[in-house]
Amino acid sequence: GIHVPGLSLPELQVLSFLGVSLVYTRVITGNVLIMVAIQTEARLHTPIYYLLGSLSGVEIGYTAVVAHLLANILRLEKTTTLLGCATQTGFFVALGSTDCFLLAVMAYDRYVAIRHPLHYMLIMTRKLCIQMVGCAVGLASLLSLQLTILIFTLPFCGHLREINHFLCDVPPVLRLACADIRMHQAVLYAVGSLVLTVPFLLISVSYVLIGSAILRIRSAAGRRRAFSTCSSHLAVVLLQYGCCSLVYLRPRSSTSEDEDRQIALIYTFVTPLLNPLIYTLRNKDVKGALKTAFVSKAASDNT
């Protein structure tokens, strides 16, 4: 088996458990509310909300995978099987990669909406949205499966294999290998570049074009609103892609296990918590849809 020590010292385990539980509860609640609002409100059946609903579904799955940490915090025996570790790695990489691809798809959607508003519904059809989400999920799953098989067919050192991390992620697992891993490291960089660098470049180009379109908006209030929305989206993108790049794309010689673990806290805790708040729950249409859904539910319960 593989020993996964978790986050904290024994005396802080209960506090850590409560903190992690609170974060995960808020992430799951926020994303479930988004999905409920999009499903129940007809005016939210548009391309961007379909993409946001898909992102929420991925975030729930991503959170569920990392939530293994909750059980691990209070468990005395913090050991998982090699198969269990491989399964967690596979799902974690697949869902995280899908998240990155979907953020790029959403940036393209915003580009079309702002640069070509009159043709938006003709370009961003339901069929195209489904195809783009399907491609994101399919490509992420394929890359994750190949990377997981490649990593977990390596020989690992010692009887007690301990990773200095709170989950089975690729870099800490690679450090356990008793073999030449230069080829595996090169594959990790290639996958990381495809999942992180390519979508980030597409997002950057989209937002540069969006920015030039916003500057042409005549209304000062309209410009402020558009910049406010885009800047908050861009902040999450920079946080997500920046932190992931530091873990997956830095040369192995310049990284440390403690640094990787601290950075990983951001993309496993902070960005999943921010995504529902920034992308949707601040939105008046979504808040109105949730209010309508709850009022309708209360009315039906009283009759």
GROMACS .gro file of C-alpha atoms in nm:
model
  303
    1GLY     CA    1   0.000   0.000   0.000
    2ILE     CA    2   0.085   0.370  -0.012
    3HIS     CA    3   0.090   0.583   0.302
    4VAL     CA    4  -0.082   0.921   0.257
    5PRO     CA    5  -0.018   1.125   0.573
    6GLY     CA    6  -0.276   1.398   0.511
    7LEU     CA    7  -0.272   1.760   0.613
    8SER     CA    8  -0.204   1.804   0.982
    9LEU     CA    9  -0.045   1.704   1.306
   10PRO     CA   10  -0.253   1.475   1.533
   11GLU     CA   11  -0.357   1.754   1.768
   12LEU     CA   12  -0.495   1.958   1.478
   13GLN     CA   13  -0.681   1.675   1.305
   14VAL     CA   14  -1.031   1.764   1.428
   15LEU     CA   15  -0.981   2.132   1.336
   16SER     CA   16  -0.854   2.033   0.992
   17PHE     CA   17  -1.151   1.798   0.945
   18LEU     CA   18  -1.400   2.075   1.030
   19GLY     CA   19  -1.225   2.325   0.801
   20VAL     CA   20  -1.209   2.086   0.507
   21SER     CA   21  -1.572   1.978   0.565
   22LEU     CA   22  -1.686   2.341   0.556
   23VAL     CA   23  -1.501   2.412   0.231
   24TYR     CA   24  -1.629   2.099   0.058
   25THR     CA   25  -1.986   2.157   0.179
   26ARG     CA   26  -1.981   2.509   0.036
   27VAL     CA   27  -1.830   2.392  -0.295
   28ILE     CA   28  -2.087   2.114  -0.343
   29THR     CA   29  -2.381   2.329  -0.225
   30GLY     CA   30  -2.281   2.617  -0.455
   31ASN     CA   31  -2.247   2.392  -0.759
   32VAL     CA   32  -2.569   2.200  -0.688
   33LEU     CA   33  -2.757   2.532  -0.657
   34ILE     CA   34  -2.616   2.642  -0.994
   35MET     CA   35  -2.728   2.319  -1.160
   36VAL     CA   36  -3.076   2.346  -1.002
   37ALA     CA   37  -3.115   2.706  -1.121
   38ILE     CA   38  -3.006   2.622  -1.478
   39GLN     CA   39  -3.237   2.318  -1.498
   40THR     CA   40  -3.546   2.489  -1.356
   41GLU     CA   41  -3.529   2.831  -1.523
   42ALA     CA   42  -3.611   2.842  -1.896
   43ARG     CA   43  -3.430   3.171  -1.956
   44LEU     CA   44  -3.104   3.010  -1.841
   45HIS     CA   45  -3.121   2.745  -2.116
   46THR     CA   46  -2.851   2.929  -2.314
   47PRO     CA   47  -2.501   2.822  -2.427
   48ILE     CA   48  -2.306   2.992  -2.147
   49TYR     CA   49  -2.528   2.844  -1.876
   50TYR     CA   50  -2.505   2.498  -2.035
   51LEU     CA   51  -2.125   2.534  -2.010
   52LEU     CA   52  -2.149   2.667  -1.653
   53GLY     CA   53  -2.371   2.373  -1.557
   54SER     CA   54  -2.117   2.134  -1.707
   55LEU     CA   55  -1.837   2.306  -1.512
   56SER     CA   56  -2.042   2.271  -1.192
   57GLY     CA   57  -2.089   1.898  -1.256
   58VAL     CA   58  -1.714   1.856  -1.306
   59GLU     CA   59  -1.642   2.057  -0.990
   60ILE     CA   60  -1.872   1.830  -0.785
   61GLY     CA   61  -1.689   1.522  -0.915
   62TYR     CA   62  -1.349   1.685  -0.857
   63THR     CA   63  -1.447   1.774  -0.500
   64ALA     CA   64  -1.577   1.420  -0.437
   65VAL     CA   65  -1.241   1.273  -0.544
   66VAL     CA   66  -1.041   1.504  -0.316
   67ALA     CA   67  -1.295   1.450  -0.035
   68HIS     CA   68  -1.113   1.121   0.032
   69LEU     CA   69  -0.896   1.357   0.238
   70LEU     CA   70  -1.183   1.397   0.487
   71ALA     CA   71  -1.181   1.029   0.574
   72ASN     CA   72  -0.803   1.029   0.580
   73ILE     CA   73  -0.771   1.313   0.833
   74LEU     CA   74  -0.939   1.127   1.119
   75ARG     CA   75  -0.832   0.776   1.022
   76LEU     CA   76  -0.550   0.628   1.228
   77GLU     CA   77  -0.424   0.403   0.949
   78LYS     CA   78  -0.364   0.644   0.659
   79THR     CA   79  -0.273   0.381   0.401
   80THR     CA   80  -0.436   0.318   0.065
   81THR     CA   81  -0.382   0.035  -0.182
   82LEU     CA   82  -0.184   0.088  -0.501
   83LEU     CA   83  -0.505   0.040  -0.700
   84GLY     CA   84  -0.690   0.289  -0.476
   85CYS     CA   85  -0.412   0.544  -0.522
   86ALA     CA   86  -0.411   0.490  -0.901
   87THR     CA   87  -0.790   0.531  -0.914
   88GLN     CA   88  -0.775   0.858  -0.719
   89THR     CA   89  -0.494   0.987  -0.942
   90GLY     CA   90  -0.683   0.894  -1.259
   91PHE     CA   91  -1.006   1.066  -1.159
   92PHE     CA   92  -0.822   1.367  -1.013
   93VAL     CA   93  -0.622   1.426  -1.333
   94ALA     CA   94  -0.924   1.359  -1.561
   95LEU     CA   95  -1.159   1.596  -1.377
   96GLY     CA   96  -0.889   1.862  -1.326
   97SER     CA   97  -0.800   1.850  -1.698
   98THR     CA   98  -1.167   1.871  -1.797
   99ASP     CA   99  -1.197   2.179  -1.573
  100CYS     CA  100  -0.905   2.345  -1.756
  101PHE     CA  101  -1.048   2.265  -2.101
  102LEU     CA  102  -1.394   2.392  -2.002
  103LEU     CA  103  -1.252   2.725  -1.883
  104ALA     CA  104  -1.103   2.767  -2.233
  105VAL     CA  105  -1.437   2.677  -2.395
  106MET     CA  106  -1.613   2.932  -2.173
  107ALA     CA  107  -1.361   3.200  -2.271
  108TYR     CA  108  -1.438   3.127  -2.637
  109ASP     CA  109  -1.811   3.158  -2.560
  110ARG     CA  110  -1.756   3.500  -2.401
  111TYR     CA  111  -1.546   3.605  -2.702
  112VAL     CA  112  -1.827   3.515  -2.943
  113ALA     CA  113  -2.087   3.686  -2.721
  114ILE     CA  114  -1.895   4.016  -2.704
  115ARG     CA  115  -1.734   4.026  -3.051
  116HIS     CA  116  -2.026   3.879  -3.250
  117PRO     CA  117  -2.341   3.944  -3.041
  118LEU     CA  118  -2.580   3.935  -3.340
  119HIS     CA  119  -2.454   3.594  -3.454
  120TYR     CA  120  -2.401   3.448  -3.104
  121MET     CA  121  -2.694   3.203  -3.106
  122LEU     CA  122  -2.614   3.097  -3.464
  123ILE     CA  123  -2.250   3.017  -3.373
  124MET     CA  124  -2.291   2.880  -3.020
  125THR     CA  125  -2.557   2.621  -3.096
  126ARG     CA  126  -2.662   2.356  -2.845
  127LYS     CA  127  -2.500   2.092  -3.068
  128LEU     CA  128  -2.165   2.278  -3.070
  129CYS     CA  129  -2.175   2.320  -2.690
  130ILE     CA  130  -2.241   1.948  -2.639
  131GLN     CA  131  -1.961   1.861  -2.882
  132MET     CA  132  -1.712   2.092  -2.707
  133VAL     CA  133  -1.800   1.957  -2.361
  134GLY     CA  134  -1.781   1.601  -2.495
  135CYS     CA  135  -1.438   1.668  -2.650
  136ALA     CA  136  -1.315   1.822  -2.324
  137VAL     CA  137  -1.429   1.521  -2.119
  138GLY     CA  138  -1.306   1.268  -2.377
  139LEU     CA  139  -0.961   1.420  -2.426
  140ALA     CA  140  -0.909   1.471  -2.051
  141SER     CA  141  -1.012   1.110  -1.978
  142LEU     CA  142  -0.784   0.970  -2.249
  143LEU     CA  143  -0.482   1.170  -2.130
  144SER     CA  144  -0.551   1.079  -1.766
  145LEU     CA  145  -0.586   0.706  -1.840
  146GLN     CA  146  -0.261   0.693  -2.038
  147LEU     CA  147  -0.069   0.895  -1.779
  148THR     CA  148  -0.203   0.691  -1.485
  149ILE     CA  149  -0.116   0.358  -1.651
  150LEU     CA  150   0.232   0.486  -1.738
  151ILE     CA  151   0.301   0.605  -1.381
  152PHE     CA  152   0.157   0.308  -1.192
  153THR     CA  153   0.337   0.043  -1.395
  154LEU     CA  154   0.665   0.175  -1.248
  155PRO     CA  155   0.836  -0.021  -0.969
  156PHE     CA  156   0.805   0.158  -0.631
  157CYS     CA  157   1.065   0.157  -0.353
  158GLY     CA  158   1.035  -0.007  -0.012
  159HIS     CA  159   0.761  -0.186   0.177
  160LEU     CA  160   0.614   0.135   0.331
  161ARG     CA  161   0.575   0.383   0.048
  162GLU     CA  162   0.491   0.726   0.187
  163ILE     CA  163   0.409   1.033  -0.018
  164ASN     CA  164   0.446   1.377   0.136
  165HIS     CA  165   0.103   1.491   0.019
  166PHE     CA  166  -0.264   1.480   0.115
  167LEU     CA  167  -0.372   1.295  -0.201
  168CYS     CA  168  -0.234   1.065  -0.469
  169ASP     CA  169  -0.119   1.317  -0.729
  170VAL     CA  170   0.127   1.244  -1.010
  171PRO     CA  171   0.440   1.435  -0.892
  172PRO     CA  172   0.452   1.287  -0.536
  173VAL     CA  173   0.381   0.936  -0.668
  174LEU     CA  174   0.660   0.971  -0.926
  175ARG     CA  175   0.904   1.047  -0.643
  176LEU     CA  176   0.847   0.692  -0.507
  177ALA     CA  177   0.966   0.524  -0.826
  178CYS     CA  178   1.277   0.301  -0.821
  179ALA     CA  179   1.354   0.347  -1.188
  180ASP     CA  180   1.468   0.600  -1.445
  181ILE     CA  181   1.169   0.834  -1.478
  182ARG     CA  182   1.304   1.081  -1.734
  183MET     CA  183   1.068   0.951  -2.003
  184HIS     CA  184   0.774   0.959  -1.758
  185GLN     CA  185   0.867   1.315  -1.659
  186ALA     CA  186   0.876   1.415  -2.027
  187VAL     CA  187   0.528   1.266  -2.078
  188LEU     CA  188   0.404   1.457  -1.772
  189TYR     CA  189   0.540   1.782  -1.919
  190ALA     CA  190   0.377   1.705  -2.256
  191VAL     CA  191   0.038   1.631  -2.094
  192GLY     CA  192   0.077   1.936  -1.867
  193SER     CA  193   0.151   2.159  -2.166
  194LEU     CA  194  -0.154   2.031  -2.353
  195VAL     CA  195  -0.384   2.067  -2.051
  196LEU     CA  196  -0.246   2.393  -1.912
  197THR     CA  197  -0.042   2.591  -2.166
  198VAL     CA  198  -0.262   2.548  -2.475
  199PRO     CA  199  -0.593   2.638  -2.302
  200PHE     CA  200  -0.425   2.928  -2.119
  201LEU     CA  201  -0.295   3.071  -2.449
  202LEU     CA  202  -0.644   3.038  -2.603
  203ILE     CA  203  -0.798   3.209  -2.299
  204SER     CA  204  -0.538   3.488  -2.316
  205VAL     CA  205  -0.607   3.553  -2.686
  206SER     CA  206  -0.984   3.547  -2.620
  207TYR     CA  207  -0.956   3.800  -2.339
  208VAL     CA  208  -0.728   4.032  -2.539
  209LEU     CA  209  -0.991   4.037  -2.816
  210ILE     CA  210  -1.269   4.076  -2.556
  211GLY     CA  211  -1.078   4.367  -2.398
  212SER     CA  212  -1.047   4.547  -2.732
  213ALA     CA  213  -1.423   4.500  -2.788
  214ILE     CA  214  -1.505   4.632  -2.439
  215LEU     CA  215  -1.301   4.948  -2.503
  216ARG     CA  216  -1.531   5.022  -2.797
  217ILE     CA  217  -1.844   5.013  -2.576
  218ARG     CA  218  -1.975   5.370  -2.562
  219SER     CA  219  -2.145   5.346  -2.222
  220ALA     CA  220  -1.905   5.397  -1.928
  221ALA     CA  221  -2.132   5.187  -1.705
  222GLY     CA  222  -2.132   4.909  -1.966
  223ARG     CA  223  -1.752   4.915  -1.987
  224ARG     CA  224  -1.718   4.898  -1.607
  225ARG     CA  225  -1.962   4.606  -1.583
  226ALA     CA  226  -1.788   4.413  -1.861
  227PHE     CA  227  -1.440   4.477  -1.716
  228SER     CA  228  -1.558   4.376  -1.368
  229THR     CA  229  -1.693   4.045  -1.499
  230CYS     CA  230  -1.388   3.970  -1.715
  231SER     CA  231  -1.134   4.067  -1.447
  232SER     CA  232  -1.290   3.833  -1.189
  233HIS     CA  233  -1.297   3.548  -1.443
  234LEU     CA  234  -0.935   3.618  -1.538
  235ALA     CA  235  -0.827   3.619  -1.171
  236VAL     CA  236  -0.961   3.264  -1.124
  237VAL     CA  237  -0.798   3.151  -1.450
  238LEU     CA  238  -0.457   3.293  -1.347
  239LEU     CA  239  -0.486   3.131  -1.003
  240GLN     CA  240  -0.584   2.791  -1.143
  241TYR     CA  241  -0.342   2.771  -1.435
  242GLY     CA  242  -0.057   2.945  -1.251
  243CYS     CA  243  -0.065   2.712  -0.950
  244CYS     CA  244  -0.108   2.398  -1.162
  245SER     CA  245   0.183   2.505  -1.384
  246LEU     CA  246   0.408   2.549  -1.081
  247VAL     CA  247   0.337   2.188  -0.975
  248TYR     CA  248   0.329   2.009  -1.311
  249LEU     CA  249   0.554   2.211  -1.544
  250ARG     CA  250   0.848   2.316  -1.325
  251PRO     CA  251   1.172   2.116  -1.361
  252ARG     CA  252   1.187   1.847  -1.092
  253SER     CA  253   1.519   1.980  -0.963
  254SER     CA  254   1.360   2.316  -0.871
  255THR     CA  255   1.060   2.175  -0.683
  256SER     CA  256   1.016   2.053  -0.327
  257GLU     CA  257   0.748   1.825  -0.184
  258ASP     CA  258   0.641   2.082   0.077
  259GLU     CA  259   0.604   2.357  -0.185
  260ASP     CA  260   0.403   2.133  -0.416
  261ARG     CA  261   0.170   2.037  -0.131
  262GLN     CA  262   0.112   2.401  -0.031
  263ILE     CA  263   0.045   2.508  -0.391
  264ALA     CA  264  -0.189   2.210  -0.442
  265LEU     CA  265  -0.406   2.343  -0.158
  266ILE     CA  266  -0.496   2.638  -0.382
  267TYR     CA  267  -0.625   2.439  -0.681
  268THR     CA  268  -0.793   2.174  -0.466
  269PHE     CA  269  -0.956   2.411  -0.212
  270VAL     CA  270  -0.950   2.776  -0.318
  271THR     CA  271  -1.040   2.777  -0.690
  272PRO     CA  272  -1.327   2.522  -0.656
  273LEU     CA  273  -1.466   2.748  -0.382
  274LEU     CA  274  -1.430   3.064  -0.594
  275ASN     CA  275  -1.565   2.926  -0.924
  276PRO     CA  276  -1.936   2.909  -0.822
  277LEU     CA  277  -1.917   3.252  -0.655
  278ILE     CA  278  -1.742   3.433  -0.939
  279TYR     CA  279  -1.890   3.265  -1.244
  280THR     CA  280  -2.254   3.228  -1.145
  281LEU     CA  281  -2.382   3.300  -0.794
  282ARG     CA  282  -2.313   3.675  -0.831
  283ASN     CA  283  -2.527   3.669  -1.145
  284LYS     CA  284  -2.871   3.832  -1.109
  285ASP     CA  285  -3.038   3.582  -1.343
  286VAL     CA  286  -2.911   3.284  -1.142
  287LYS     CA  287  -3.006   3.442  -0.809
  288GLY     CA  288  -3.351   3.520  -0.948
  289ALA     CA  289  -3.389   3.163  -1.077
  290LEU     CA  290  -3.291   3.018  -0.739
  291LYS     CA  291  -3.537   3.247  -0.561
  292THR     CA  292  -3.814   3.140  -0.801
  293ALA     CA  293  -3.727   2.771  -0.756
  294PHE     CA  294  -3.733   2.796  -0.376
  295VAL     CA  295  -4.059   2.995  -0.374
  296SER     CA  296  -4.222   2.739  -0.607
  297LYS     CA  297  -4.097   2.452  -0.391
  298ALA     CA  298  -4.231   2.620  -0.073
  299ALA     CA  299  -4.566   2.687  -0.241
  300SER     CA  300  -4.598   2.324  -0.358
  301ASP     CA  301  -4.510   2.196  -0.008
  302ASN     CA  302  -4.784   2.413   0.147
  303THR     CA  303  -5.055   2.292  -0.092
   0.00000   0.00000   0.00000
